[in-house]
C-alpha positions as a printed NumPy array, in Angstrom:
array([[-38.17 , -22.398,  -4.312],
       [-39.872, -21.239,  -7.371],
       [-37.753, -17.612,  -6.748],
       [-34.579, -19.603,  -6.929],
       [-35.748, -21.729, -10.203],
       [-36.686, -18.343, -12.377],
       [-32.901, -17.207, -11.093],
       [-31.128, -20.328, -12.505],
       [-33.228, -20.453, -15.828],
       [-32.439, -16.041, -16.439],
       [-30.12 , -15.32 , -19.25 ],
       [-26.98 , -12.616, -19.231],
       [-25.932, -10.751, -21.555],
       [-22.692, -11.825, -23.334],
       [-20.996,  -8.13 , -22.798],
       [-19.707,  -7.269, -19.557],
       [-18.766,  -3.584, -18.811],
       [-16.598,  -3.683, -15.716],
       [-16.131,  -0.072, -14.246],
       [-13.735,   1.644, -11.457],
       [-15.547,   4.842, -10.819],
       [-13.024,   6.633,  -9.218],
       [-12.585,  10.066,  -8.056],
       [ -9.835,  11.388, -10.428],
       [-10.582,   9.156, -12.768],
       [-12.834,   6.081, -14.853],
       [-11.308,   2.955, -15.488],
       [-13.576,   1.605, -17.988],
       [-14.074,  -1.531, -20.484],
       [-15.141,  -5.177, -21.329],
       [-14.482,  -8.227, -19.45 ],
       [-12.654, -11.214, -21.761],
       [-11.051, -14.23 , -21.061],
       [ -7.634, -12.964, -20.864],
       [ -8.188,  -9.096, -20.029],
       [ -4.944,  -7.199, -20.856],
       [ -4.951,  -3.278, -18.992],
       [ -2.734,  -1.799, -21.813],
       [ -5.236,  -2.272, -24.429],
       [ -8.649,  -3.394, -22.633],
       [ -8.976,  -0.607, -19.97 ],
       [ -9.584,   2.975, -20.616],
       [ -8.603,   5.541, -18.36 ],
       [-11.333,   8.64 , -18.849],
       [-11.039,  12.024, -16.793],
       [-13.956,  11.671, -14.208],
       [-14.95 ,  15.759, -14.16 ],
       [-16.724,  18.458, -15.603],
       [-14.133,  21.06 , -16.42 ],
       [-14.462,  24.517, -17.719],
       [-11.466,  26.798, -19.251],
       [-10.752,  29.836, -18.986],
       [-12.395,  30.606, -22.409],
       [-15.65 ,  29.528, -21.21 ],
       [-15.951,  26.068, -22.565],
       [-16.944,  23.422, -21.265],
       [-15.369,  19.834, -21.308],
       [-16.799,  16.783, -20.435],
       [-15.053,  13.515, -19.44 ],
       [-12.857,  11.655, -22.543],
       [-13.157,  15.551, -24.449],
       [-10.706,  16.844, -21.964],
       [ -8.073,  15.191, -24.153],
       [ -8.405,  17.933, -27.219],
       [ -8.506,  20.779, -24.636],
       [ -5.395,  22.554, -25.698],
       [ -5.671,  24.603, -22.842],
       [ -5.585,  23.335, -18.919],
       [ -4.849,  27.256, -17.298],
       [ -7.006,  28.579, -14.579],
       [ -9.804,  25.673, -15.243],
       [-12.293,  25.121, -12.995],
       [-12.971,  21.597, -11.976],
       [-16.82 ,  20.022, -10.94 ],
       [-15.793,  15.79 ,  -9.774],
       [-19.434,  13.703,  -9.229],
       [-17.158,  11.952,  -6.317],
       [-16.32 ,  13.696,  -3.299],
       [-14.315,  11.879,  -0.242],
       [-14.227,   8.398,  -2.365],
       [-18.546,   8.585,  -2.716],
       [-20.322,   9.158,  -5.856],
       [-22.368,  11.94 ,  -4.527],
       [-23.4  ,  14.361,  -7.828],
       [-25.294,  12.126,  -9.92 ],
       [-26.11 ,  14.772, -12.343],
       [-22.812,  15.281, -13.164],
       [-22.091,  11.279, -13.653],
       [-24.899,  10.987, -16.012],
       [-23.514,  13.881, -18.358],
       [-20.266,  11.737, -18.156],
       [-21.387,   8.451, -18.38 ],
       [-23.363,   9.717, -21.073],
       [-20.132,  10.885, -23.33 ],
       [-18.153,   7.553, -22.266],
       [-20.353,   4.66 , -22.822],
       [-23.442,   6.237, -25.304],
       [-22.262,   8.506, -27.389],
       [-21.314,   7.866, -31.065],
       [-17.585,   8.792, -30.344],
       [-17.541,   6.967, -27.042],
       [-14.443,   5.49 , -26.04 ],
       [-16.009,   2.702, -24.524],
       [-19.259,   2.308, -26.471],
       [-21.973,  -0.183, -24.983],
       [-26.174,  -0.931, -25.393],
       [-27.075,  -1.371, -22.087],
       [-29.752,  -3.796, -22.695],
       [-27.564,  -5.885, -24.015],
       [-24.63 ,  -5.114, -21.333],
       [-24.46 ,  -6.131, -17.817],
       [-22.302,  -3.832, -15.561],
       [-19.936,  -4.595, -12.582],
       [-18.865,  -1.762, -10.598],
       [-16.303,  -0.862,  -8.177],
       [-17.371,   1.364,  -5.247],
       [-15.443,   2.377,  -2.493],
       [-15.938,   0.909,   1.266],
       [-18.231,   1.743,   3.304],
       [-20.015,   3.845,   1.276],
       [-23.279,   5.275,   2.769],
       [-26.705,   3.278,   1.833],
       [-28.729,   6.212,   0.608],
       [-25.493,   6.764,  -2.105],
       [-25.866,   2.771,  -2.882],
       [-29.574,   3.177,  -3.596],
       [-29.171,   6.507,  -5.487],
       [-26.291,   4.119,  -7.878],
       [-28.47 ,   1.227,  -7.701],
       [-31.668,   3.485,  -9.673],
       [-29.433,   4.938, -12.008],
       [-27.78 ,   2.211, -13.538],
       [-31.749,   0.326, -14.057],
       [-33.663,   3.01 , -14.336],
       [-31.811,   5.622, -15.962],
       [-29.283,   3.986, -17.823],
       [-30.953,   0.503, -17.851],
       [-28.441,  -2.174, -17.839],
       [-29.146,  -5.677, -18.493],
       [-27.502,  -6.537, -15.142],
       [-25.85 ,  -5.464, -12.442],
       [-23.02 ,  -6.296,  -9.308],
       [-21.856,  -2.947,  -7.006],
       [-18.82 ,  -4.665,  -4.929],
       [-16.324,  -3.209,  -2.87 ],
       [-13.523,  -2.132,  -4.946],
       [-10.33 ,  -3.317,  -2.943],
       [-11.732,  -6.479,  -2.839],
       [-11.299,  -6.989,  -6.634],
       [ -7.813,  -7.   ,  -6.303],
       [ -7.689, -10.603,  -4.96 ],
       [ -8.352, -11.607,  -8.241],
       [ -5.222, -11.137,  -9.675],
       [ -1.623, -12.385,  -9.557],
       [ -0.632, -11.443,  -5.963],
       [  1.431, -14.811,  -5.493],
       [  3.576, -13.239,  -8.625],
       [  4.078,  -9.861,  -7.117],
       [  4.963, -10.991,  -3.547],
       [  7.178, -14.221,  -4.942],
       [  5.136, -16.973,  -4.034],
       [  4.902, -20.151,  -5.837],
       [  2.426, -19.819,  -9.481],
       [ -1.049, -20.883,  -8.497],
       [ -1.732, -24.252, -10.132],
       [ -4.182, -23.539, -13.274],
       [ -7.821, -24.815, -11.294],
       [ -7.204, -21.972,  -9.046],
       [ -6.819, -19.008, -11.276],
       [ -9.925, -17.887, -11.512],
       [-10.853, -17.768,  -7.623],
       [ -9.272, -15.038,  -5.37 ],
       [ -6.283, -15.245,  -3.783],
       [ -7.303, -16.595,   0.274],
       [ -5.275, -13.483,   2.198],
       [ -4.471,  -9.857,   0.33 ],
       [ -4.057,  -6.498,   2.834],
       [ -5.079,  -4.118,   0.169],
       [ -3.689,  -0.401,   0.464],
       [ -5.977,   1.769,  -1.905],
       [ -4.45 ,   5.134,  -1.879],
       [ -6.313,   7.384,  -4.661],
       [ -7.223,  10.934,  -5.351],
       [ -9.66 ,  11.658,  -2.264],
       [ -8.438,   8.736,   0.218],
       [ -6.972,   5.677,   1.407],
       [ -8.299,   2.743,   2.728],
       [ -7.125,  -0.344,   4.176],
       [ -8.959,  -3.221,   3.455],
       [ -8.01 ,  -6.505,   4.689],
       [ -9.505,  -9.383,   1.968],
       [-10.123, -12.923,   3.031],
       [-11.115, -15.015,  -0.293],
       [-13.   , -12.143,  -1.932],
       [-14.711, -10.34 ,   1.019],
       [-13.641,  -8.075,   2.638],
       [-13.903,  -8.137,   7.079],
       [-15.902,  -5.364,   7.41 ],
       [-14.162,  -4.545,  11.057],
       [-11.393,  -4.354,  10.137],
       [-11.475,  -1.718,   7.15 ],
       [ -9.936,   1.612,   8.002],
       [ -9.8  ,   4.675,   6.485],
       [ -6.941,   7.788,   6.012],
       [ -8.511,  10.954,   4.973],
       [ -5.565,  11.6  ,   2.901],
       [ -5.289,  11.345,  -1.065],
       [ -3.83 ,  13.077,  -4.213],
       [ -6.508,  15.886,  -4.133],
       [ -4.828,  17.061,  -0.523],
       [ -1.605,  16.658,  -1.582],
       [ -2.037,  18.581,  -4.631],
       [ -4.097,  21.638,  -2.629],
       [ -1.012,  21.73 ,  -0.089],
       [  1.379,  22.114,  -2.898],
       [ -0.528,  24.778,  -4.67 ],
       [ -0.715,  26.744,  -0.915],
       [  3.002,  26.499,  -0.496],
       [  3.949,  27.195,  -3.871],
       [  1.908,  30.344,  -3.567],
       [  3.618,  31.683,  -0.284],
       [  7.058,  31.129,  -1.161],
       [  7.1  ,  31.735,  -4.985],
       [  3.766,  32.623,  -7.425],
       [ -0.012,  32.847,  -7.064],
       [ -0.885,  28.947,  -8.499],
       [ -4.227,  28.898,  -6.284],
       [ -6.035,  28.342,  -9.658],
       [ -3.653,  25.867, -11.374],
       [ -5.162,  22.731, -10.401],
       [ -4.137,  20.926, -13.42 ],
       [ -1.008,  22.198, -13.323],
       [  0.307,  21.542,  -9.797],
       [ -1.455,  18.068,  -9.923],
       [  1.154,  17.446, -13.503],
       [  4.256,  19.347, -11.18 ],
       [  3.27 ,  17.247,  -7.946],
       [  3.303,  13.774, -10.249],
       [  6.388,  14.993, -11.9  ],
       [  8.662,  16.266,  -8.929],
       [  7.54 ,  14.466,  -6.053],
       [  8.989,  11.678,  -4.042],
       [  9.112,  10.089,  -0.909],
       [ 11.828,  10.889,   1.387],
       [ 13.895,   7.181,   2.545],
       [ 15.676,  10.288,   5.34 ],
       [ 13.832,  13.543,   5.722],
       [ 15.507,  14.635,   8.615],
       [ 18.951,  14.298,   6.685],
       [ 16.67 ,  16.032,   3.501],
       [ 15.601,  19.029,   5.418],
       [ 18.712,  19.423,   6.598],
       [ 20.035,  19.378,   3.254],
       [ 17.997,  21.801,   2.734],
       [ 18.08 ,  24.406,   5.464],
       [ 21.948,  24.947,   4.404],
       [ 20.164,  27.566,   1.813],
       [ 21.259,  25.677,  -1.348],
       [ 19.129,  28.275,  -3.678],
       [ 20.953,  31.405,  -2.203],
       [ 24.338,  29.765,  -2.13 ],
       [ 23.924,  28.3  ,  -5.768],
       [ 24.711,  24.76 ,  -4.055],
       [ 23.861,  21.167,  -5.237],
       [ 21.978,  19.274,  -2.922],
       [ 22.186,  15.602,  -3.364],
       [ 20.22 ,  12.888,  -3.38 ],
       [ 21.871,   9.857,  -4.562],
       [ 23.054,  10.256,  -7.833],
       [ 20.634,  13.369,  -8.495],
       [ 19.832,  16.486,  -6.93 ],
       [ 17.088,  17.524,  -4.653],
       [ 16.294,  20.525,  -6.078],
       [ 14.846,  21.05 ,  -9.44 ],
       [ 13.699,  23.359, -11.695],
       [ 10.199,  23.123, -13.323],
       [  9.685,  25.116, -16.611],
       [  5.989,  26.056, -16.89 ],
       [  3.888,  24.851, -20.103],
       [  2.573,  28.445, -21.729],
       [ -0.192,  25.976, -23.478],
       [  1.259,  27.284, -26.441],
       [  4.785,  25.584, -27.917],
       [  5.002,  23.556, -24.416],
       [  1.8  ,  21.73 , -22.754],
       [  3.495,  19.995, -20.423],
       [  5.848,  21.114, -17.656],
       [ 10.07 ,  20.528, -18.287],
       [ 11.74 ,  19.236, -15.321],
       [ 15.357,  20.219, -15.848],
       [ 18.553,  20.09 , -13.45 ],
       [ 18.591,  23.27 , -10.998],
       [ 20.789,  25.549, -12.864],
       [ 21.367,  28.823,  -9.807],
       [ 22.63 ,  31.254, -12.716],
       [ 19.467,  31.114, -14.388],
       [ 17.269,  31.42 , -11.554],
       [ 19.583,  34.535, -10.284],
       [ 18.243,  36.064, -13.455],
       [ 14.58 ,  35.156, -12.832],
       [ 12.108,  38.371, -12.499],
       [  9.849,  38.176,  -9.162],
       [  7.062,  36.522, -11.98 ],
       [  9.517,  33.799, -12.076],
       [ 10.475,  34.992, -15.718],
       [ 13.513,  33.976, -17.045],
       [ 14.546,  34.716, -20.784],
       [ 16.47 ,  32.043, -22.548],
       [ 19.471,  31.861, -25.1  ],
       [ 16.761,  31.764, -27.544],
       [ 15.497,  34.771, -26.377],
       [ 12.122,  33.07 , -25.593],
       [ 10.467,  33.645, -22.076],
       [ 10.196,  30.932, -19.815],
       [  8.34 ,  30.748, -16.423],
       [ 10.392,  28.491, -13.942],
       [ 10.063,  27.529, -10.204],
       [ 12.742,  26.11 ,  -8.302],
       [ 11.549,  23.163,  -5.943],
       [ 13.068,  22.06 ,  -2.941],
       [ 11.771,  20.671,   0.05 ],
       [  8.226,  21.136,  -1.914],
       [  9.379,  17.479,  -3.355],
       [  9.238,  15.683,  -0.168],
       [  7.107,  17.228,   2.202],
       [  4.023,  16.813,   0.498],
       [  4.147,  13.325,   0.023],
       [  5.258,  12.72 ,   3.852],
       [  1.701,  13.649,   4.846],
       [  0.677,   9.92 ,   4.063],
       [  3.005,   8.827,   6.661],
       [  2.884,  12.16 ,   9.201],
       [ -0.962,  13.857,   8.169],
       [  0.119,  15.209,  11.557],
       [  1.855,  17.763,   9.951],
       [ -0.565,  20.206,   8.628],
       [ -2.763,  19.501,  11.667],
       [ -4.677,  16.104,  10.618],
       [ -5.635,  14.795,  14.145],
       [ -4.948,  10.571,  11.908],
       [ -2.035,   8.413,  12.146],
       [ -0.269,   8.09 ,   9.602],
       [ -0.123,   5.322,   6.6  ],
       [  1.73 ,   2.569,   8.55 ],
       [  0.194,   2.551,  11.578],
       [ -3.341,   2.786,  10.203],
       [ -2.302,  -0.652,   8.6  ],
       [ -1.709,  -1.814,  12.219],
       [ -4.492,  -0.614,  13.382],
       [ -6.743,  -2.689,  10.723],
       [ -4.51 ,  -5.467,  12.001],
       [ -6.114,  -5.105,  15.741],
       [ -9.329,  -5.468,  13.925],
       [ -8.002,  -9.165,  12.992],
       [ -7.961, -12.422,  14.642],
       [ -4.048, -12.72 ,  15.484],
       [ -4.125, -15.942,  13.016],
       [ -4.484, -13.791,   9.983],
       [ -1.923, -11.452,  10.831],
       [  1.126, -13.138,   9.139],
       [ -0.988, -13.787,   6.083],
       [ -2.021, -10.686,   5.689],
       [  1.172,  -8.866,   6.482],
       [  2.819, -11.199,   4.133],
       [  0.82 , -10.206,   1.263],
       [  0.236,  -6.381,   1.074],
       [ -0.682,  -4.723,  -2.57 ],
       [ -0.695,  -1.364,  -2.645],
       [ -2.833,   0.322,  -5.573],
       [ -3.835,   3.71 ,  -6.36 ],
       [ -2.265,   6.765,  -8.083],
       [  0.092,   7.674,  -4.665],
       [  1.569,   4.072,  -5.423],
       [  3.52 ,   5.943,  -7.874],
       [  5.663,   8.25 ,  -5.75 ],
       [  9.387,   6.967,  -6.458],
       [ 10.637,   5.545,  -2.673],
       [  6.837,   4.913,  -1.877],
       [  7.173,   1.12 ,  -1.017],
       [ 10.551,   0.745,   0.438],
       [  9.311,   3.91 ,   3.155],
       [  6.178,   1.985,   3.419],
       [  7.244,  -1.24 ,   3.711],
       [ 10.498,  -0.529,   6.461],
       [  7.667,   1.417,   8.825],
       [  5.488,  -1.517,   8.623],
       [  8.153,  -4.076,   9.27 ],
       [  9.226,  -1.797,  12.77 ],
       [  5.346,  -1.894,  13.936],
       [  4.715,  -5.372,  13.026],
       [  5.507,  -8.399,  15.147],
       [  9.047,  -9.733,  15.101],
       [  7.46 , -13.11 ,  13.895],
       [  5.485, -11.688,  10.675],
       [  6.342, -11.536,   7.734],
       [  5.989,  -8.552,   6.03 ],
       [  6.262,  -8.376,   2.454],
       [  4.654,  -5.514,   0.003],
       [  4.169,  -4.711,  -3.583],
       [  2.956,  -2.556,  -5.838],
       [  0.441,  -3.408,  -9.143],
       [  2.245,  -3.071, -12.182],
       [ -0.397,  -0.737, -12.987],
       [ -1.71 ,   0.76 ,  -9.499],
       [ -4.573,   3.017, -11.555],
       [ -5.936,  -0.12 , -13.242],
       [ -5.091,  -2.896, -10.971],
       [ -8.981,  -2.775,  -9.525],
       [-10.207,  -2.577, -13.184],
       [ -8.252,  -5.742, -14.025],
       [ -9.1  ,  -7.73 , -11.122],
       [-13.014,  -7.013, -11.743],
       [-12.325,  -8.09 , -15.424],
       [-11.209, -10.94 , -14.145],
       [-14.064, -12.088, -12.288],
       [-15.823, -11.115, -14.774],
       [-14.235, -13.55 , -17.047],
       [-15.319, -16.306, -14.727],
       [-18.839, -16.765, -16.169],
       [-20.271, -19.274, -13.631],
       [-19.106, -17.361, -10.694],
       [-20.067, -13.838, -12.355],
       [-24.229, -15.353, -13.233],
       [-23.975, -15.906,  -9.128],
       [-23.513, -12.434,  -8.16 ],
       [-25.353, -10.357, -11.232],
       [-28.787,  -9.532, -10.429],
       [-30.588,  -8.24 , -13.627],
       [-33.054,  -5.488, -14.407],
       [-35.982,  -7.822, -14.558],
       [-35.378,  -9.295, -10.339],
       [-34.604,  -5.192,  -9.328],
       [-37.808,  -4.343, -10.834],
       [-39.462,  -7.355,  -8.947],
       [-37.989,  -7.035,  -5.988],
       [-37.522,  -3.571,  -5.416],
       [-34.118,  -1.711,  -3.9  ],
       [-34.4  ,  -2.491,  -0.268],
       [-33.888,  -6.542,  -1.389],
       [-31.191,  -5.224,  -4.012],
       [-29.156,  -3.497,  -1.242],
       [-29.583,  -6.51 ,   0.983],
       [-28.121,  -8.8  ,  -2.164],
       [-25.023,  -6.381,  -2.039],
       [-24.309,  -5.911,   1.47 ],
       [-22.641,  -9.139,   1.922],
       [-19.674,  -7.786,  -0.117],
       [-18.922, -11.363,  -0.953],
       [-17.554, -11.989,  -4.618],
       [-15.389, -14.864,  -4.464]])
């Protein structure tokens, strides 16, 4: 009892610093009572990069790199864990404590709530746990499972479900299947009122990073060496890339040798194939997509240079099939050899781990966040092979955020915002140094933050 009474009479800090740690990149800032993304949350490279002139860039300075060919990248997070914590402190260090931090704080006078991803490994939890009181030393602290912050925000909206009446607003939403595809994975999390069943959480070893490394090896078979153009392909892959609603009638399409025959190939009211002007880092820093123009490309050098009316040289690539394929390995990782079912039926298979009385409340509100969210034709593929492998009786019915990168940074905001429920879950420095880690990890491992 007396432990209990010294935990109701602590005080918080005022500031909260909510924090999606993610592999490509930080979404970062502080919690208010009516958080908006657009101007509250900033979106910070999570890397160590290093240019081909030998400097070095560090997190938020990546943005006045004028430069982005052959650079070599060094990410703290590998498969979805925070693993390098050397390189996070450099990082951290330049977001939240440096003079021209984005996202300045004191952490003595901040607490912290951050998103990890789930089931991460307990020796990575206690490494995170030390850092953020001993190194950095934050007033207080919550590590929750990051999907499960997502039931804090509008789902009913998204999905077309009756407005919440005002006393609920600030407590999760009851059922949310939440798809998290980012840059080193995707997860499947079934959430039932903030927490997420642990059984039933599965895991596709398939993310932006992948897709981005198979583009880069088939671009360099069929048309340049871009091995080293990380940056670059990542831009082309965001650009260019969709999700095919037919591939076998898109392959098709085009097998008929459109490039050699100086044919259109469409796709609705565009064409499938593109071409992508290269950014020289120079007068362009960002790749042109432009209409596939065969004359031009007949012209092209075997460098891919082509010399335009201007006289100024240009490095293009035609893209195909290059546009669809690589996103398909979400729903067929089957194709370059992935012994994993695909995207839908990894969703079915978290159903199985399910009483069958959830099912139509979870199938009847799936959010899908992450950066593959993106992909134009994404939801309606998604949601079609869902609706075939689901029972006849479900419902299914999916959505995207409105912002898929900062929809886990907005629902931690918030519950941060929710001061009664948020002094529940915080633990602060003063109990971690009582207690130790071993009782800190215990506080944590029941995931629950509704």
């Amino acid at each position: 009892m007396p432990r209990q009474s010294k935990a109701i009479e602590r005080t918080l800090p005022e500031r909260v610093l909510v924090v999606d740690n993610g592999a490509y990149t930080i979404k970062a800032g502080f919690a208010n009572p009516s958080p908006d993304p657009d101007t509250d949350c900033h979106v910070i490279p999570n890397c160590i990069a290093k240019s081909r002139d030998n400097r070095v860039w560090i997190g938020a300075h990546m943005e006045n790199c004028s430069d982005y060919g052959d650079m070599a990248f060094r990410r703290p997070v590998q498969k979805g864990f925070l693993v390098n914590w050397e390189a996070e402190r450099e990082i951290w260090e330049k977001t939240f404590l440096a003079k021209d931090a984005k996202v300045k704080c004191d952490p003595h006078d901040t607490s912290l709530l951050l998103a990890e991803a789930p089931n991460c490994p307990v020796a990575l939890q206690s490494n995170c746990d030390q850092m953020v009181f001993e190194e950095f030393e934050f007033a207080a602290y919550r590590r929750c499972v990051g999907p499960s912050l997502n039931a804090f925000n509008d789902i009913a909206n998204l999905v077309e479900d009756p407005p919440r009446t005002s006393d609920l607003d600030s407590l999760p939403v009851e059922c949310v299947l939440v798809i998290d595809s980012g840059y080193s994975h995707t997860t499947v999390t079934p959430v039932y009122k903030g927490r997420p069943i642990q059984q039933a959480i599965r895991r596709l070893e398939m993310g932006g990073k992948l897709l981005t490394n198979y583009m880069k090896e088939m671009l360099s078979v069929r048309q340049m060496d871009v091995r080293d153009e990380t940056f670059l392909i990542n831009q082309m892959k965001e650009d260019t890339c969709y999700v095919s609603s037919n591939l076998r009638n898109d392959i098709e399409s085009i097998g008929k040798g459109p490039l050699a025959a100086g044919r259109k190939v469409p796709r609705g009211d565009e064409d499938i194939v593109v071409d992508f002007v290269l950014p020289d880092y120079s007068t362009r820093m960002r790749g042109e997509l432009r209409p596939h123009d065969p004359t031009t490309m007949a012209m092209r050098t075997k460098l891919g240079v082509v010399t335009n009316a201007d006289g100024i040289k240009e490095y293009i690539m035609a893209l195909g099939n290059e546009r669809f394929t690589v996103p398909e390995l979400l729903f067929n990782p089957g194709d370059i050899g992935m012994k994993q079912a695909g995207l839908p039926e990894t969703v079915m298979q978290s159903m199985s781990g399910l009483p069958p009385g959830l099912w139509p409340s979870m199938l009847s509100n799936i959010l899908v966040v992450g950066g593959n969210a993106k992909f134009d034709g994404f939801l309606a593929r998604l949601s079609s092979e869902i609706r075939q492998l689901a029972p006849a009786e479900c419902p299914v019915r999916v959505a995207v955020a409105p912002d898929p990168i900062k929809s886990t940074w907005l629902g931690g905001a918030r519950l941060a915002g929710n001061r009664v429920a948020l002094k529940e879950l915080l633990v602060t420095r003063q109990e971690y140094q009582e207690y130790g880690s071993a009782w800190l990890l215990k506080r944590f491992a029941v995931g629950n933050v509704s």
